[in-house]
PDB file of C-alpha atoms in Angstrom:
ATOM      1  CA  UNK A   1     -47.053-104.345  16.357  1.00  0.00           C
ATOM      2  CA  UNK A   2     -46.542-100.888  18.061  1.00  0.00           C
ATOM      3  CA  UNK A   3     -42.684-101.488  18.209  1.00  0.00           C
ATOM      4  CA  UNK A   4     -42.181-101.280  14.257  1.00  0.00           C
ATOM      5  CA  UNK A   5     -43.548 -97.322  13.962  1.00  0.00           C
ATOM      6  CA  UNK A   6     -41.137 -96.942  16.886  1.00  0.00           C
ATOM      7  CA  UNK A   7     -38.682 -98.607  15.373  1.00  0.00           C
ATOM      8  CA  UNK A   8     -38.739 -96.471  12.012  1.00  0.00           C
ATOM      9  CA  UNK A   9     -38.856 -93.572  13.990  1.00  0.00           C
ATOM     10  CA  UNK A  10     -35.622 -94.347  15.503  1.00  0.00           C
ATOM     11  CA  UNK A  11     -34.072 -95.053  12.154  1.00  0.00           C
ATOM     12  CA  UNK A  12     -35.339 -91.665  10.963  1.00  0.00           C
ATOM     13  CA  UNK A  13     -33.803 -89.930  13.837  1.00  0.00           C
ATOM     14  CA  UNK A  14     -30.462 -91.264  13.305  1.00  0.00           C
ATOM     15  CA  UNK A  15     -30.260 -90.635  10.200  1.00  0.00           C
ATOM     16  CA  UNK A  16     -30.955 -87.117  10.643  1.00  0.00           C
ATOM     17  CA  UNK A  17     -27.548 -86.803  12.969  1.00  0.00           C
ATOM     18  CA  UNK A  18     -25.266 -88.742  10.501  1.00  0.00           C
ATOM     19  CA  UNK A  19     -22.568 -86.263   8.903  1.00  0.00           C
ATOM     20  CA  UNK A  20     -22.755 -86.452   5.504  1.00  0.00           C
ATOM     21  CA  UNK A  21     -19.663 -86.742   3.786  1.00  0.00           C
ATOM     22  CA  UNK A  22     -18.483 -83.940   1.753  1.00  0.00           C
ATOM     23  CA  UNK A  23     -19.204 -84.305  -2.258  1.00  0.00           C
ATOM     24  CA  UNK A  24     -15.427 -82.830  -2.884  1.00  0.00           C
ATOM     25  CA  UNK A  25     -12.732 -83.742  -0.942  1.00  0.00           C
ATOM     26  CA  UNK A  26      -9.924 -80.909  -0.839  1.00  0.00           C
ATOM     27  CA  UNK A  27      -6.437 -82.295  -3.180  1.00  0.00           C
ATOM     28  CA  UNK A  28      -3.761 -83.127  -1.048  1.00  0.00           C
ATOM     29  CA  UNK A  29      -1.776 -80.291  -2.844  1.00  0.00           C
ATOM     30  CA  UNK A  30      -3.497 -77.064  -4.035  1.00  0.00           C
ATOM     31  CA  UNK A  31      -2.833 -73.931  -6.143  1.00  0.00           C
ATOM     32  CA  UNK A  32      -3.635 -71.136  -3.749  1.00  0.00           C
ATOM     33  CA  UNK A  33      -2.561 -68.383  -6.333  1.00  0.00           C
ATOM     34  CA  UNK A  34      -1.505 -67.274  -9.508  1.00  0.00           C
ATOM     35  CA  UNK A  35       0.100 -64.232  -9.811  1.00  0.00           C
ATOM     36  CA  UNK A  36      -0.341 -64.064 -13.672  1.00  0.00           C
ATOM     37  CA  UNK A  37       0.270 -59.781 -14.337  1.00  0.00           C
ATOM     38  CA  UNK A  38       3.233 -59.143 -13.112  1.00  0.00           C
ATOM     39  CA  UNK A  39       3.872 -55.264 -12.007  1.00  0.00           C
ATOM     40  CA  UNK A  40       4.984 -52.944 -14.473  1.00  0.00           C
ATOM     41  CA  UNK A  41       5.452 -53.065 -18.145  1.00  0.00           C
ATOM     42  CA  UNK A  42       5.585 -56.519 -19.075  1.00  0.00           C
ATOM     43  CA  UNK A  43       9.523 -56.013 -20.414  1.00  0.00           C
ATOM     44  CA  UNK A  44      10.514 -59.470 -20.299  1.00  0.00           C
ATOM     45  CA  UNK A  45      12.897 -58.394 -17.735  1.00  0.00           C
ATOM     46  CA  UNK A  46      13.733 -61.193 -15.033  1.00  0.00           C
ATOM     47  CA  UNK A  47      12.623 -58.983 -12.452  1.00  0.00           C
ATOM     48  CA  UNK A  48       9.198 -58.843 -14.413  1.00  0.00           C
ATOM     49  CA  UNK A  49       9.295 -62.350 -15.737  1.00  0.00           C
ATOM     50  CA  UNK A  50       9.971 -63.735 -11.586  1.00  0.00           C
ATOM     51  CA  UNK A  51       6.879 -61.192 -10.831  1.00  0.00           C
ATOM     52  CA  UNK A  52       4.546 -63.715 -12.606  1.00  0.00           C
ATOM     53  CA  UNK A  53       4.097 -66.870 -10.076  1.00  0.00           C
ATOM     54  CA  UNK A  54       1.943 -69.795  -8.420  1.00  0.00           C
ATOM     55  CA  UNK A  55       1.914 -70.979  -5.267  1.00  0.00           C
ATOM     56  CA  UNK A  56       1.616 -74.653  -4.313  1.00  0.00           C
ATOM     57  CA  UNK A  57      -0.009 -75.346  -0.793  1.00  0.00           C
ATOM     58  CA  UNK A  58       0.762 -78.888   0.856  1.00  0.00           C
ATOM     59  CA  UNK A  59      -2.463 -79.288   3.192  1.00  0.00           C
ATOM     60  CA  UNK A  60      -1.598 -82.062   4.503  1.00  0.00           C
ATOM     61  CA  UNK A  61       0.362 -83.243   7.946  1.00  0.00           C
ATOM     62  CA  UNK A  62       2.970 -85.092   6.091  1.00  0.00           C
ATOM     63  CA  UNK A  63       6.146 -83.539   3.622  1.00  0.00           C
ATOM     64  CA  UNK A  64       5.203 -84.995  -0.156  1.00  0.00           C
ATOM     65  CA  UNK A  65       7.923 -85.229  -2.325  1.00  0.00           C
ATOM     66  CA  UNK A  66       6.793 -83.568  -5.446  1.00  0.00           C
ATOM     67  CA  UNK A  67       9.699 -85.273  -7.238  1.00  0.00           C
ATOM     68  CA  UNK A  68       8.366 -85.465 -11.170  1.00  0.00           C
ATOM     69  CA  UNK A  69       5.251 -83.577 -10.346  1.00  0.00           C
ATOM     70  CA  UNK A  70       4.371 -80.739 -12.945  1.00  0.00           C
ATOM     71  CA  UNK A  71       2.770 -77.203 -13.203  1.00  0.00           C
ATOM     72  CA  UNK A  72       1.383 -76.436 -16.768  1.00  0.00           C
ATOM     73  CA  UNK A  73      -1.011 -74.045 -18.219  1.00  0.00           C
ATOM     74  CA  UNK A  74      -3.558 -74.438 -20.866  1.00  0.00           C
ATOM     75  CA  UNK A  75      -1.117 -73.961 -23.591  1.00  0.00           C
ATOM     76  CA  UNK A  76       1.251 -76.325 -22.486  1.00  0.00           C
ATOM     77  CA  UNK A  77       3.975 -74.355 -21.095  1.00  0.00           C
ATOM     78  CA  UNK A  78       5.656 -77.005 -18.501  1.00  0.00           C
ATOM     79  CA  UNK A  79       7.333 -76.519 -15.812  1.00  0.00           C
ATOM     80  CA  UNK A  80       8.755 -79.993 -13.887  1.00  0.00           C
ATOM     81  CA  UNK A  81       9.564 -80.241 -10.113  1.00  0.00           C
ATOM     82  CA  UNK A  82      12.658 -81.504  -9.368  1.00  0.00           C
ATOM     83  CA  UNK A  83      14.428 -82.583  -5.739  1.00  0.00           C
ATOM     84  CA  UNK A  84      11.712 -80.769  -3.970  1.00  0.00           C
ATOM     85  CA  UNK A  85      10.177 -82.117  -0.454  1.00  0.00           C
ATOM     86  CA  UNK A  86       6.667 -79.817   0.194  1.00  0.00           C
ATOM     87  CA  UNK A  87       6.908 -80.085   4.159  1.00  0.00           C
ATOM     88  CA  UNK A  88       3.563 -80.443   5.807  1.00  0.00           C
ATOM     89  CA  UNK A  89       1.554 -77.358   5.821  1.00  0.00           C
ATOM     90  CA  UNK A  90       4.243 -75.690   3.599  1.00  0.00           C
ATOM     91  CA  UNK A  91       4.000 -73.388   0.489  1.00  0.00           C
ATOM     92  CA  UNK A  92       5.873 -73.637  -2.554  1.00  0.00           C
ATOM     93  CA  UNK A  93       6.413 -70.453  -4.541  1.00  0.00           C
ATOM     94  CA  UNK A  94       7.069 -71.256  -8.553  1.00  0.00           C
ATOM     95  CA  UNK A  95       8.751 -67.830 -10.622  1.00  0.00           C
ATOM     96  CA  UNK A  96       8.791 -67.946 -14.264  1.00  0.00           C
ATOM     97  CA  UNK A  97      12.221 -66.246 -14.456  1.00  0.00           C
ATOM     98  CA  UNK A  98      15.803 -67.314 -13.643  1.00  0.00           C
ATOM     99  CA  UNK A  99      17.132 -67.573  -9.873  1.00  0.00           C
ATOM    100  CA  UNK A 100      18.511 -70.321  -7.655  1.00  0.00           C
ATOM    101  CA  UNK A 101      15.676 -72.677  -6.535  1.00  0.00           C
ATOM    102  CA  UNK A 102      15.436 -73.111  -2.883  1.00  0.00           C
ATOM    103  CA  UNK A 103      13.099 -75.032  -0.611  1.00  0.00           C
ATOM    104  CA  UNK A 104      10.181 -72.901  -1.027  1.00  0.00           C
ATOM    105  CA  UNK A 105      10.840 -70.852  -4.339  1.00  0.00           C
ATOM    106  CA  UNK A 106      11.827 -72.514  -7.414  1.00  0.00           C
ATOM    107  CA  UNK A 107      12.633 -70.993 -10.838  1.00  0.00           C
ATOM    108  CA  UNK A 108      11.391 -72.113 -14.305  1.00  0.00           C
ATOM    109  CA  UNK A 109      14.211 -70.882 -15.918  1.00  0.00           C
ATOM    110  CA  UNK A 110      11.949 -68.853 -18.632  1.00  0.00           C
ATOM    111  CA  UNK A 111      12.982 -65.292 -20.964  1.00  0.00           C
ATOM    112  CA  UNK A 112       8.786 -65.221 -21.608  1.00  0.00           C
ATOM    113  CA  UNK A 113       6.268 -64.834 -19.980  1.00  0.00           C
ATOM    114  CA  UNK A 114       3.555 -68.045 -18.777  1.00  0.00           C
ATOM    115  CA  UNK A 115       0.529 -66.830 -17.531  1.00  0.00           C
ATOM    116  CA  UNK A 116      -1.316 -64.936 -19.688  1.00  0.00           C
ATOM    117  CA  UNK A 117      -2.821 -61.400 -18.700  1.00  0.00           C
ATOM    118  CA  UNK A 118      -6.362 -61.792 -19.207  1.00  0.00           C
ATOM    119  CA  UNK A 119      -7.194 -65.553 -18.863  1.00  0.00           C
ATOM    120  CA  UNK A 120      -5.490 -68.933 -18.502  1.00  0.00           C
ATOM    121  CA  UNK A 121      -5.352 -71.783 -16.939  1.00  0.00           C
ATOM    122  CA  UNK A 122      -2.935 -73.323 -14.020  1.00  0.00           C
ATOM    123  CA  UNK A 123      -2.805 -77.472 -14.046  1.00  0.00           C
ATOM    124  CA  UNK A 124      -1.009 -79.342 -11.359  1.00  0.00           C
ATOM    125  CA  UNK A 125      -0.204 -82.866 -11.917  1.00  0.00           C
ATOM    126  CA  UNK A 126       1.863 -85.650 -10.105  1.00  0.00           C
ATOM    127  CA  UNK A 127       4.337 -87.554 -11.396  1.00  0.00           C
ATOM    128  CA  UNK A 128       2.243 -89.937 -12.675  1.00  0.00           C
ATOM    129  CA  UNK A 129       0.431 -87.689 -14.423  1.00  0.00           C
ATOM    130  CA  UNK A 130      -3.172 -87.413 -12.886  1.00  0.00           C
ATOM    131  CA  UNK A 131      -4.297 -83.869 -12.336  1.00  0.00           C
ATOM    132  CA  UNK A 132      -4.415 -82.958  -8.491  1.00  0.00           C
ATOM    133  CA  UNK A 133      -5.706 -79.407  -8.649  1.00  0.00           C
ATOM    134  CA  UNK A 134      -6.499 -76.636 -11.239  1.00  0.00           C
ATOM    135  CA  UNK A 135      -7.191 -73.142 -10.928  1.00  0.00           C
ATOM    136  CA  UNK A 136      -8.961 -70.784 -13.899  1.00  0.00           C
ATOM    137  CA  UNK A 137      -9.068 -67.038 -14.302  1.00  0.00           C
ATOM    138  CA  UNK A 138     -10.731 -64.735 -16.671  1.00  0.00           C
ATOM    139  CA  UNK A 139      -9.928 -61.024 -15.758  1.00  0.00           C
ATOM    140  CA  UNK A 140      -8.035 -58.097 -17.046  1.00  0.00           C
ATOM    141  CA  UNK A 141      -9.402 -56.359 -13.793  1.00  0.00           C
ATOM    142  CA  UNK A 142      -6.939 -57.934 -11.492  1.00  0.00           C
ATOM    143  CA  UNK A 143      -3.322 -59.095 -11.314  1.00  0.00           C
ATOM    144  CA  UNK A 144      -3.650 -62.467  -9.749  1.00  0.00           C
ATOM    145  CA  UNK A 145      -6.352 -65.110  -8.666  1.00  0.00           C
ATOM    146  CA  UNK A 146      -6.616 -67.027  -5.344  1.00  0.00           C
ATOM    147  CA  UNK A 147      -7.619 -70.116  -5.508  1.00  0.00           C
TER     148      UNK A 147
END
């Protein structure tokens, strides 16, 4: 039977060149940063308070309608999307200050500040409530985190 230790030698071989798939596959949309220190003396000013930020990154080839989707952070400050369309590829910016939303910046309408200087949190979740993507920070060293 000389064709059976051939035969298991081919099986090893191909299994050596199958990809393996990847343990984590990447969420469809992703926090790329928080910008949790804004510059300055935290004032509470709405130039300060819009200086404090996440971005939202839609990686894939399609527009997602982020319609009812949320961005929270660990203490439960919310912030709901509403009659946005992420195009494919496309960044959403998300201030915690006042200003007139737009199709890449949106405004959370806040007079306090979210983010927290030295460690917090950032929680994205879909409408439906399932968390997509999280980012975590623990630094007084910088301003912001990418993710």
């Amino acid at each position: 039977m000389r064709s059976l230790p051939l035969a298991t030698a081919a099986l090893t071989a191909a299994a050596v060149f199958v990809p393996s798939l990847p343990a984590y596959a990447a969420p469809a949309v992703q926090i790329t940063k928080v910008y949790y220190d804004s510059p300055g003396k935290d004032l509470r000013s709405n130039t300060s308070l819009n200086g404090e930020y996440v971005i939202l990154y839609n990686a894939t080839t399609r527009a997602i309608d982020l319609e009812g989707w949320s961005v929270k952070d660990k203490t439960g400050y919310t912030y709901t999307i509403e009659g946005v369309i992420l195009g494919a590829k496309k960044k959403l910016t998300i201030r915690s200050g006042q200003g007139s939303d737009g199709a890449s910046i949106v405004y959370w309408g806040r007079r306090a500040y979210v983010w927290n200087n030295d460690e917090d949190v950032a929680y994205v979740r879909n409408a439906c409530g399932k968390l997509i993507d999280s980012c975590s920070y623990d630094s007084t060293r910088y301003d912001y985190k990418n993710c």
